[in-house]
Short mmCIF file of C-alpha atoms in Angstrom, two decimals:
data_model
loop_
_atom_site.label_atom_id
_atom_site.label_comp_id
_atom_site.label_asym_id
_atom_site.label_seq_id
_atom_site.Cartn_x
_atom_site.Cartn_y
_atom_site.Cartn_z
CA UNK A 1172 286.03 105.30 136.69
CA UNK A 1173 282.58 106.91 136.54
CA UNK A 1174 283.18 108.82 139.76
CA UNK A 1175 286.66 110.04 138.73
CA UNK A 1176 285.52 111.16 135.26
CA UNK A 1177 282.47 113.02 136.56
CA UNK A 1178 284.36 114.61 139.46
CA UNK A 1179 287.46 115.81 137.62
CA UNK A 1180 286.76 116.05 133.86
CA UNK A 1181 284.47 117.69 131.33
CA UNK A 1182 283.59 114.44 129.49
CA UNK A 1183 279.91 113.70 128.93
CA UNK A 1184 278.08 110.36 129.27
CA UNK A 1185 278.71 109.33 125.65
CA UNK A 1186 282.44 109.98 126.09
CA UNK A 1187 282.41 107.98 129.31
CA UNK A 1188 280.68 105.10 127.53
CA UNK A 1189 283.45 105.12 124.91
CA UNK A 1190 286.08 104.92 127.65
CA UNK A 1191 284.20 101.98 129.19
CA UNK A 1192 284.24 100.19 125.83
CA UNK A 1193 287.96 100.87 125.51
CA UNK A 1194 288.73 99.62 129.02
CA UNK A 1195 286.67 96.46 128.43
CA UNK A 1196 288.94 95.70 125.44
CA UNK A 1197 292.37 96.94 126.46
CA UNK A 1198 293.55 93.75 128.16
CA UNK A 1199 294.16 92.69 124.55
CA UNK A 1200 296.44 95.70 123.91
CA UNK A 1201 298.24 95.20 127.23
CA UNK A 1202 298.96 91.52 126.55
CA UNK A 1203 300.10 92.13 122.98
CA UNK A 1204 302.37 94.96 124.14
CA UNK A 1205 303.78 93.11 127.20
CA UNK A 1206 303.10 96.46 128.89
CA UNK A 1207 301.10 98.22 131.60
CA UNK A 1208 298.43 100.64 130.45
CA UNK A 1209 297.25 103.71 132.37
CA UNK A 1210 294.44 105.90 131.04
CA UNK A 1211 294.99 109.62 131.74
CA UNK A 1212 292.21 112.16 131.18
CA UNK A 1213 292.70 115.96 131.37
CA UNK A 1214 290.89 117.68 134.24
CA UNK A 1215 288.11 120.21 133.82
CA UNK A 1216 290.46 123.21 134.08
CA UNK A 1217 293.06 121.63 131.78
CA UNK A 1218 295.91 122.04 134.28
CA UNK A 1219 296.24 118.40 135.34
CA UNK A 1220 295.65 114.78 134.33
CA UNK A 1221 293.76 112.20 136.38
CA UNK A 1222 294.35 108.46 135.94
CA UNK A 1223 290.96 106.77 135.65
CA UNK A 1224 291.90 103.16 134.78
CA UNK A 1225 294.87 100.80 134.79
CA UNK A 1226 295.69 97.41 133.27
CA UNK A 1227 298.61 95.03 133.85
CA UNK A 1228 299.75 92.48 131.25
CA UNK A 1229 299.31 88.73 131.59
CA UNK A 1230 302.26 88.20 129.25
CA UNK A 1231 305.05 90.08 131.03
CA UNK A 1232 306.21 91.78 134.25
CA UNK A 1233 304.45 94.89 135.47
CA UNK A 1234 306.03 98.34 135.54
CA UNK A 1235 303.83 99.56 138.39
CA UNK A 1236 303.81 97.80 141.73
CA UNK A 1237 301.23 100.28 143.07
CA UNK A 1238 297.74 101.16 141.94
CA UNK A 1239 297.79 104.31 139.81
CA UNK A 1240 294.02 104.91 139.58
CA UNK A 1241 293.02 108.25 141.06
CA UNK A 1242 296.48 109.86 140.82
CA UNK A 1243 296.67 113.47 139.66
CA UNK A 1244 299.71 114.93 137.87
CA UNK A 1245 300.14 118.53 136.69
CA UNK A 1246 300.35 119.29 133.01
CA UNK A 1247 303.97 119.71 131.96
CA UNK A 1248 305.40 117.08 134.27
CA UNK A 1249 304.99 114.35 131.62
CA UNK A 1250 305.72 115.97 128.25
CA UNK A 1251 304.76 112.84 126.28
CA UNK A 1252 301.21 113.04 127.64
CA UNK A 1253 301.03 116.69 126.61
CA UNK A 1254 302.32 115.96 123.10
CA UNK A 1255 299.90 113.06 122.54
CA UNK A 1256 296.93 115.09 123.78
CA UNK A 1257 297.78 118.31 121.91
CA UNK A 1258 299.00 116.77 118.65
CA UNK A 1259 296.72 113.72 118.57
CA UNK A 1260 299.54 111.33 117.64
CA UNK A 1261 301.35 108.41 119.21
CA UNK A 1262 304.49 109.64 120.96
CA UNK A 1263 307.41 107.24 121.37
CA UNK A 1264 310.35 109.64 121.73
CA UNK A 1265 312.47 109.77 124.85
CA UNK A 1266 314.85 107.61 126.84
CA UNK A 1267 313.63 104.86 129.20
CA UNK A 1268 312.61 105.97 132.68
CA UNK A 1269 314.08 104.31 135.76
CA UNK A 1270 311.58 103.23 138.42
CA UNK A 1271 312.93 101.43 141.48
CA UNK A 1272 316.02 100.34 139.48
CA UNK A 1273 313.84 99.06 136.64
CA UNK A 1274 314.12 100.62 133.15
CA UNK A 1275 310.71 101.39 131.69
CA UNK A 1276 309.93 102.45 128.13
CA UNK A 1277 307.03 104.90 128.07
CA UNK A 1278 304.77 105.63 125.08
CA UNK A 1279 301.65 107.75 124.84
CA UNK A 1280 298.61 106.82 122.71
CA UNK A 1281 295.82 109.38 122.22
CA UNK A 1282 292.27 108.08 122.70
CA UNK A 1283 290.13 109.57 119.95
CA UNK A 1284 286.37 109.61 119.54
CA UNK A 1285 284.58 111.39 116.69
CA UNK A 1286 287.60 113.58 115.99
CA UNK A 1287 288.21 114.61 119.62
CA UNK A 1288 291.00 113.36 121.85
CA UNK A 1289 289.39 112.31 125.15
CA UNK A 1290 292.55 111.24 126.94
CA UNK A 1291 295.87 109.46 126.61
CA UNK A 1292 296.94 105.87 127.28
CA UNK A 1293 300.43 105.65 128.79
CA UNK A 1294 301.96 102.36 127.70
CA UNK A 1295 304.78 101.35 130.09
CA UNK A 1296 307.03 98.41 129.21
CA UNK A 1297 309.32 96.82 131.78
CA UNK A 1298 312.69 96.44 129.97
CA UNK A 1299 314.41 94.43 132.69
CA UNK A 1300 313.70 91.09 130.98
CA UNK A 1301 314.10 92.22 127.37
CA UNK A 1302 315.73 89.60 125.15
CA UNK A 1303 315.94 88.83 121.45
CA UNK A 1304 312.25 88.61 120.48
CA UNK A 1305 310.81 85.41 119.04
CA UNK A 1306 308.44 85.19 116.09
CA UNK A 1307 305.51 85.10 118.53
CA UNK A 1308 306.68 88.24 120.35
CA UNK A 1309 307.30 90.11 117.09
CA UNK A 1310 303.77 89.23 115.94
CA UNK A 1311 302.35 90.37 119.27
CA UNK A 1312 304.20 93.70 119.11
CA UNK A 1313 303.24 94.39 115.49
CA UNK A 1314 299.59 93.63 116.28
CA UNK A 1315 299.79 95.90 119.34
CA UNK A 1316 301.17 98.69 117.18
CA UNK A 1317 298.28 98.30 114.72
CA UNK A 1318 295.70 98.39 117.51
CA UNK A 1319 297.36 101.46 119.06
CA UNK A 1320 297.08 103.29 115.74
CA UNK A 1321 293.41 102.32 115.51
CA UNK A 1322 292.79 103.71 119.03
CA UNK A 1323 294.57 106.93 118.04
CA UNK A 1324 292.41 107.15 114.90
CA UNK A 1325 289.16 106.45 116.80
CA UNK A 1326 288.41 103.19 114.96
CA UNK A 1327 288.92 100.88 117.96
CA UNK A 1328 287.07 99.64 119.95
CA UNK A 1329 284.27 98.69 117.54
CA UNK A 1330 281.10 100.58 118.60
CA UNK A 1331 278.68 97.88 117.45
CA UNK A 1332 280.60 94.98 119.00
CA UNK A 1333 280.15 94.50 122.74
CA UNK A 1334 282.64 91.94 124.07
CA UNK A 1335 282.58 90.04 127.34
CA UNK A 1336 286.29 89.77 128.05
CA UNK A 1337 285.70 87.14 130.74
CA UNK A 1338 284.16 84.81 128.15
CA UNK A 1339 286.11 85.83 125.03
CA UNK A 1340 289.41 84.22 123.96
CA UNK A 1341 292.54 85.95 125.25
CA UNK A 1342 295.92 86.44 123.60
CA UNK A 1343 297.51 83.53 125.45
CA UNK A 1344 294.71 81.12 124.48
CA UNK A 1345 295.72 81.18 120.82
CA UNK A 1346 296.46 83.85 118.20
CA UNK A 1347 296.55 83.82 114.41
CA UNK A 1348 297.70 86.76 112.28
CA UNK A 1349 296.21 87.03 108.78
CA UNK A 1350 297.09 89.23 105.84
CA UNK A 1351 294.53 91.24 103.88
CA UNK A 1352 293.60 88.17 101.78
CA UNK A 1353 292.97 85.97 104.81
CA UNK A 1354 296.23 84.01 104.44
CA UNK A 1355 297.81 82.88 107.71
CA UNK A 1356 301.06 84.73 108.39
CA UNK A 1357 301.58 83.37 111.90
CA UNK A 1358 299.82 80.91 114.22
CA UNK A 1359 300.81 80.52 117.87
CA UNK A 1360 301.43 77.01 119.27
CA UNK A 1361 298.13 77.12 121.20
CA UNK A 1362 296.27 78.13 118.05
CA UNK A 1363 297.80 75.20 116.13
CA UNK A 1364 296.83 72.83 118.94
CA UNK A 1365 293.24 74.08 118.78
CA UNK A 1366 293.11 73.42 115.01
CA UNK A 1367 294.61 69.99 115.49
CA UNK A 1368 291.71 69.35 117.90
CA UNK A 1369 289.37 70.19 115.03
CA UNK A 1370 291.12 67.63 112.82
CA UNK A 1371 293.77 69.66 110.97
CA UNK A 1372 296.76 67.48 110.08
CA UNK A 1373 298.99 70.10 108.37
CA UNK A 1374 300.44 73.50 109.28
CA UNK A 1375 298.33 76.65 108.99
CA UNK A 1376 300.92 79.17 107.80
CA UNK A 1377 300.46 80.01 104.13
CA UNK A 1378 296.92 78.65 103.96
CA UNK A 1379 293.65 80.56 103.69
CA UNK A 1380 292.19 80.37 107.21
CA UNK A 1381 288.55 80.69 106.14
CA UNK A 1382 288.78 77.88 103.59
CA UNK A 1383 290.77 75.63 105.95
CA UNK A 1384 288.22 76.22 108.72
CA UNK A 1385 285.24 75.54 106.43
CA UNK A 1386 286.79 72.23 105.36
CA UNK A 1387 287.09 71.13 108.99
CA UNK A 1388 283.57 72.17 109.98
CA UNK A 1389 280.61 69.84 109.36
CA UNK A 1390 279.40 70.24 105.78
CA UNK A 1391 276.48 72.66 105.63
CA UNK A 1392 276.66 74.21 102.18
CA UNK A 1393 274.65 77.41 102.84
CA UNK A 1394 276.81 78.16 105.89
CA UNK A 1395 280.22 77.42 104.37
CA UNK A 1396 280.53 80.73 102.51
CA UNK A 1397 279.62 82.76 105.60
CA UNK A 1398 282.04 80.70 107.69
CA UNK A 1399 284.86 81.38 105.21
CA UNK A 1400 284.32 85.14 105.58
CA UNK A 1401 284.00 84.97 109.38
CA UNK A 1402 287.20 82.96 109.82
CA UNK A 1403 288.98 85.28 107.40
CA UNK A 1404 288.47 88.18 109.80
CA UNK A 1405 286.50 90.45 107.49
CA UNK A 1406 284.37 91.79 110.33
CA UNK A 1407 284.62 91.91 114.15
CA UNK A 1408 282.73 88.79 115.19
CA UNK A 1409 282.69 86.00 117.75
CA UNK A 1410 281.65 82.48 116.77
CA UNK A 1411 282.22 78.81 117.58
CA UNK A 1412 283.03 75.77 115.46
CA UNK A 1413 282.48 72.16 116.46
CA UNK A 1414 284.14 69.30 114.59
CA UNK A 1415 285.79 65.98 115.40
CA UNK A 1416 284.53 66.18 119.00
CA UNK A 1417 286.32 69.53 119.44
CA UNK A 1418 284.74 72.95 120.05
CA UNK A 1419 286.78 76.08 119.32
CA UNK A 1420 285.70 79.62 120.18
CA UNK A 1421 286.86 82.35 117.78
CA UNK A 1422 287.11 86.10 117.89
CA UNK A 1423 288.04 87.99 114.70
CA UNK A 1424 289.46 91.53 114.87
CA UNK A 1425 290.05 93.38 111.56
CA UNK A 1426 293.23 95.50 111.61
CA UNK A 1427 292.87 98.94 110.00
CA UNK A 1428 295.70 101.08 111.44
CA UNK A 1429 295.46 103.67 108.63
CA UNK A 1430 291.82 103.24 107.68
CA UNK A 1431 292.42 100.40 105.22
CA UNK A 1432 292.23 96.77 106.26
CA UNK A 1433 295.72 95.26 106.21
CA UNK A 1434 294.81 91.96 107.82
CA UNK A 1435 293.18 90.50 110.90
CA UNK A 1436 293.83 89.04 114.29
CA UNK A 1437 292.00 85.85 115.17
CA UNK A 1438 291.97 84.86 118.83
CA UNK A 1439 290.80 81.34 119.60
CA UNK A 1440 290.28 79.10 122.59
CA UNK A 1441 289.68 75.39 122.93
CA UNK A 1442 286.39 75.19 124.86
CA UNK A 1443 285.73 71.49 124.26
CA UNK A 1444 285.79 70.49 127.92
CA UNK A 1445 283.85 73.58 128.97
CA UNK A 1446 281.02 72.83 126.51
CA UNK A 1447 281.04 69.16 127.52
CA UNK A 1448 280.56 70.12 131.18
CA UNK A 1449 277.82 72.58 130.23
CA UNK A 1450 275.96 69.83 128.37
CA UNK A 1451 276.33 67.51 131.34
CA UNK A 1452 274.89 70.20 133.61
CA UNK A 1453 271.98 70.78 131.22
CA UNK A 1454 271.31 67.03 131.17
CA UNK A 1455 271.48 66.87 134.96
CA UNK A 1456 269.17 69.87 135.31
CA UNK A 1457 266.65 68.24 132.97
CA UNK A 1458 266.91 64.97 134.93
CA UNK A 1459 266.37 66.74 138.26
CA UNK A 1460 263.34 68.61 136.90
CA UNK A 1461 261.92 65.36 135.57
CA UNK A 1462 262.42 63.73 139.00
CA UNK A 1463 260.55 66.57 140.70
CA UNK A 1464 257.78 66.25 138.10
CA UNK A 1465 257.44 62.53 138.76
CA UNK A 1466 257.52 63.01 142.54
CA UNK A 1467 254.74 65.57 142.19
CA UNK A 1468 252.69 63.13 140.09
CA UNK A 1469 253.26 60.35 142.61
CA UNK A 1470 252.26 62.59 145.51
CA UNK A 1471 249.11 63.60 143.68
CA UNK A 1472 248.34 59.92 143.13
CA UNK A 1473 248.83 59.25 146.86
CA UNK A 1474 246.56 62.21 147.68
CA UNK A 1475 243.90 60.88 145.30
CA UNK A 1476 244.05 57.43 146.92
CA UNK A 1477 243.75 58.94 150.40
CA UNK A 1478 240.83 61.07 149.27
CA UNK A 1479 239.13 57.99 147.79
CA UNK A 1480 239.72 56.07 151.03
CA UNK A 1481 238.30 58.95 153.08
CA UNK A 1482 235.03 58.78 151.17
CA UNK A 1483 234.63 55.10 152.09
CA UNK A 1484 235.29 55.52 155.82
CA UNK A 1485 232.20 55.83 158.00
CA UNK A 1486 234.06 57.21 161.01
CA UNK A 1487 233.99 61.00 161.04
CA UNK A 1488 237.32 61.24 162.87
CA UNK A 1489 238.95 58.81 160.47
CA UNK A 1490 237.69 60.76 157.48
CA UNK A 1491 239.01 64.04 158.90
CA UNK A 1492 242.41 62.47 159.59
CA UNK A 1493 242.70 61.28 156.00
CA UNK A 1494 241.62 64.66 154.65
CA UNK A 1495 244.34 66.31 156.76
CA UNK A 1496 246.85 63.85 155.29
CA UNK A 1497 245.66 64.79 151.79
CA UNK A 1498 246.40 68.45 152.48
CA UNK A 1499 249.83 67.63 153.91
CA UNK A 1500 250.75 65.58 150.86
CA UNK A 1501 249.32 68.31 148.61
CA UNK A 1502 251.51 71.01 150.16
CA UNK A 1503 254.64 68.96 149.41
CA UNK A 1504 253.40 68.30 145.86
CA UNK A 1505 253.09 72.06 145.26
CA UNK A 1506 256.79 72.53 146.09
CA UNK A 1507 257.87 69.71 143.76
CA UNK A 1508 255.67 71.10 140.99
CA UNK A 1509 257.42 74.46 141.33
CA UNK A 1510 260.87 72.83 141.40
CA UNK A 1511 260.05 70.88 138.24
CA UNK A 1512 259.75 74.20 136.38
CA UNK A 1513 263.00 75.75 137.67
CA UNK A 1514 266.62 75.46 136.55
CA UNK A 1515 267.94 75.18 140.11
CA UNK A 1516 266.91 73.86 143.51
CA UNK A 1517 265.37 77.16 144.57
CA UNK A 1518 261.78 78.38 144.44
CA UNK A 1519 259.92 81.66 144.61
CA UNK A 1520 257.95 80.82 147.75
CA UNK A 1521 255.30 83.57 147.45
CA UNK A 1522 253.45 81.58 144.78
CA UNK A 1523 253.60 78.44 146.96
CA UNK A 1524 252.28 80.36 149.98
CA UNK A 1525 249.35 81.70 147.93
CA UNK A 1526 248.49 78.20 146.68
CA UNK A 1527 248.71 76.68 150.17
CA UNK A 1528 246.51 79.50 151.49
CA UNK A 1529 243.92 78.84 148.78
CA UNK A 1530 244.05 75.05 149.33
CA UNK A 1531 243.56 75.29 153.09
CA UNK A 1532 240.84 77.96 152.77
CA UNK A 1533 238.64 75.35 151.07
CA UNK A 1534 238.12 73.60 154.45
CA UNK A 1535 236.93 76.76 156.21
CA UNK A 1536 233.65 76.08 158.03
CA UNK A 1537 232.61 79.72 157.59
CA UNK A 1538 233.31 82.61 155.22
CA UNK A 1539 236.92 83.27 156.10
CA UNK A 1540 239.11 85.42 153.85
CA UNK A 1541 242.80 84.58 153.48
CA UNK A 1542 245.40 87.09 152.37
CA UNK A 1543 249.19 87.46 152.24
CA UNK A 1544 251.39 90.50 152.85
CA UNK A 1545 255.14 90.90 152.46
CA UNK A 1546 257.44 88.61 150.48
CA UNK A 1547 258.92 85.23 151.30
CA UNK A 1548 261.28 85.60 148.34
CA UNK A 1549 263.48 82.85 146.95
CA UNK A 1550 264.09 79.85 149.20
CA UNK A 1551 266.17 76.70 148.82
CA UNK A 1552 264.25 73.47 148.32
CA UNK A 1553 265.33 72.08 151.69
CA UNK A 1554 263.66 75.09 153.35
CA UNK A 1555 260.66 75.39 151.04
CA UNK A 1556 259.40 71.81 151.50
CA UNK A 1557 259.16 71.75 155.33
CA UNK A 1558 258.00 75.39 155.40
CA UNK A 1559 255.09 74.56 153.06
CA UNK A 1560 254.02 71.79 155.45
CA UNK A 1561 254.36 74.11 158.46
CA UNK A 1562 252.28 76.77 156.75
CA UNK A 1563 249.65 74.18 155.85
CA UNK A 1564 249.39 72.97 159.47
CA UNK A 1565 249.25 76.47 160.98
CA UNK A 1566 246.59 77.67 158.53
CA UNK A 1567 244.58 74.49 158.93
CA UNK A 1568 244.71 74.84 162.70
CA UNK A 1569 243.61 78.49 162.51
CA UNK A 1570 240.62 77.75 160.28
CA UNK A 1571 239.48 74.63 162.10
CA UNK A 1572 239.78 75.88 165.69
CA UNK A 1573 239.40 79.65 165.27
CA UNK A 1574 236.11 79.74 163.39
CA UNK A 1575 232.81 77.93 163.64
CA UNK A 1576 230.10 77.11 161.14
CA UNK A 1577 228.93 80.31 159.43
CA UNK A 1578 231.58 82.55 161.04
CA UNK A 1579 233.25 85.29 159.05
CA UNK A 1580 236.78 86.48 159.55
CA UNK A 1581 240.28 86.91 158.18
CA UNK A 1582 243.52 84.95 158.25
CA UNK A 1583 246.60 86.91 157.21
CA UNK A 1584 250.01 85.51 156.38
CA UNK A 1585 252.84 88.04 156.50
CA UNK A 1586 256.52 87.46 155.68
CA UNK A 1587 259.54 89.68 156.31
CA UNK A 1588 263.11 88.97 155.20
CA UNK A 1589 265.80 90.51 157.38
CA UNK A 1590 269.15 90.03 159.02
CA UNK A 1591 272.56 90.27 157.36
CA UNK A 1592 273.89 88.60 154.20
CA UNK A 1593 275.80 86.21 156.48
CA UNK A 1594 272.81 85.42 158.70
CA UNK A 1595 269.57 86.17 156.87
CA UNK A 1596 266.27 85.32 158.56
CA UNK A 1597 262.65 84.93 157.57
CA UNK A 1598 259.95 86.07 160.01
CA UNK A 1599 256.54 84.57 159.20
CA UNK A 1600 253.39 85.62 161.06
CA UNK A 1601 249.99 83.92 160.70
CA UNK A 1602 247.24 85.85 162.47
CA UNK A 1603 243.49 85.26 162.60
CA UNK A 1604 240.60 87.13 164.23
CA UNK A 1605 238.83 83.97 165.44
CA UNK A 1606 237.86 82.88 168.94
CA UNK A 1607 241.45 82.80 170.20
CA UNK A 1608 243.30 80.32 172.41
CA UNK A 1609 241.64 78.44 175.27
CA UNK A 1610 242.70 79.30 178.81
CA UNK A 1611 245.92 77.66 179.91
CA UNK A 1612 246.85 76.53 176.38
CA UNK A 1613 250.58 75.86 175.86
CA UNK A 1614 251.57 75.32 172.20
CA UNK A 1615 254.92 73.78 173.21
CA UNK A 1616 253.32 70.93 175.14
CA UNK A 1617 250.09 70.44 173.23
CA UNK A 1618 249.44 66.90 172.04
CA UNK A 1619 247.76 68.11 168.85
CA UNK A 1620 249.34 66.22 165.93
CA UNK A 1621 249.43 69.30 163.70
CA UNK A 1622 251.32 71.35 166.31
CA UNK A 1623 253.67 68.44 166.95
CA UNK A 1624 254.50 68.43 163.22
CA UNK A 1625 255.05 72.20 163.29
CA UNK A 1626 257.38 72.04 166.30
CA UNK A 1627 259.38 69.17 164.82
CA UNK A 1628 259.83 70.81 161.43
CA UNK A 1629 260.51 74.37 162.63
CA UNK A 1630 262.84 73.58 165.51
CA UNK A 1631 264.39 70.34 164.29
CA UNK A 1632 264.61 70.61 160.49
CA UNK A 1633 264.58 74.36 159.88
CA UNK A 1634 266.56 75.37 162.99
CA UNK A 1635 264.10 78.14 163.83
CA UNK A 1636 261.68 79.08 166.60
CA UNK A 1637 257.91 78.73 166.87
CA UNK A 1638 255.44 80.50 169.15
CA UNK A 1639 251.66 80.77 169.36
CA UNK A 1640 250.16 83.63 171.37
CA UNK A 1641 246.93 85.57 171.68
CA UNK A 1642 246.57 88.36 169.12
CA UNK A 1643 246.46 91.94 170.51
CA UNK A 1644 242.79 92.53 169.68
CA UNK A 1645 241.22 89.14 169.02
CA UNK A 1646 242.23 85.78 167.71
CA UNK A 1647 245.56 83.97 167.57
CA UNK A 1648 249.00 84.86 166.30
CA UNK A 1649 251.63 82.29 165.24
CA UNK A 1650 255.19 83.53 164.79
CA UNK A 1651 257.91 81.57 162.94
CA UNK A 1652 261.53 82.79 162.94
CA UNK A 1653 263.63 80.79 160.48
CA UNK A 1654 267.25 81.18 159.26
CA UNK A 1655 267.43 81.23 155.47
CA UNK A 1656 270.06 81.56 152.76
CA UNK A 1657 270.27 85.06 151.30
CA UNK A 1658 269.41 85.14 147.57
CA UNK A 1659 269.23 88.08 145.21
#
């Protein structure tokens, strides 16, 4: 819609925002009307109309099999559009139109904002299935008529009420029509079922909805009066009520077709099962975070025991082996600590990489500086855990074998995300400016335990590739190419 409005019309950004608000709400008008809606806006030169949005009803058959958005029609071809735009009134005159052997009743509703008519809504009703209307259909149509008059007067949608139509109750979920005093004139079967879920034993028609709702809600005296007004539809609001193990979501819409409130529409939806599942997910999330927290604590305990054991071993090689094990356990603990603070099983790996780099740098025999460039981004836990161990081993190997006592140098970790959304990849490079690789060294056949761990994790668990080569100038370069899940 933005592109069509800016390309063909003279409307400014504030007008466009009003149209967006209208389009976000007009599924309600379409469902109440049992009709298709098409929004026509006059072009910049005033000689044509362009259709910028379209809505089909959920409550009846469509009048348009094809998409109308983007169509241009000259002024004069549809006189009802001209009359609604020029006179600023709802136009209902005229005989039904025949489209592909289907009779269609056409009405035009001007869209007004701050006294100006921005465009016209063409309301098209398929008359092929018209029958004697029921009480529900009559209530729908009367409510649609009231909303159409409010659109024509510029009082709907409500500027200070942003509505998420995906989350808000819809017409078919349950509808109650109130008079100006808040007395129920009509309640749909779904609406009655929702109130029965709250504990209502009687009918709603003829009762004050606010008072009946307050009686069903848990007793909280300071809130009761506000709840009475909310459920009576005095202001456009969304709220929820929980009682008798039922949760009902409400949306109140005051009806002011001629500027004076004549009643209200209350849409409601039974969201009991939805809220129950949400609470279960919250409980599961909390449990998972607690498990990660306890795993982290246990790993830290294991690391502490290994460190204590290392201090008591006289063998230098044995002590070094235990210290390497401490760092391996510590790298896994860092991942679980991060997961214990998240709502899902994904982590921002840049922080983990920085902490691993700092942890491994502590063993440097000389004055070696570690730094990171690029971004690892968000990784799933099943990638983050083995990758943290791989990074620990590669860095540890670079510091231990690339630099001697008193040497100075740099170890840089760089990360680049690439590939497509279907096959995203992470390219990790660890490069040092140390002494480099010995002659004839083959990383794929080396018996070094650390490199064996790296090969196993990268190729076996992560499904990637690993290579260790001489750096262009001096030192060693390790390259990891790993498939990852694309995350925003």
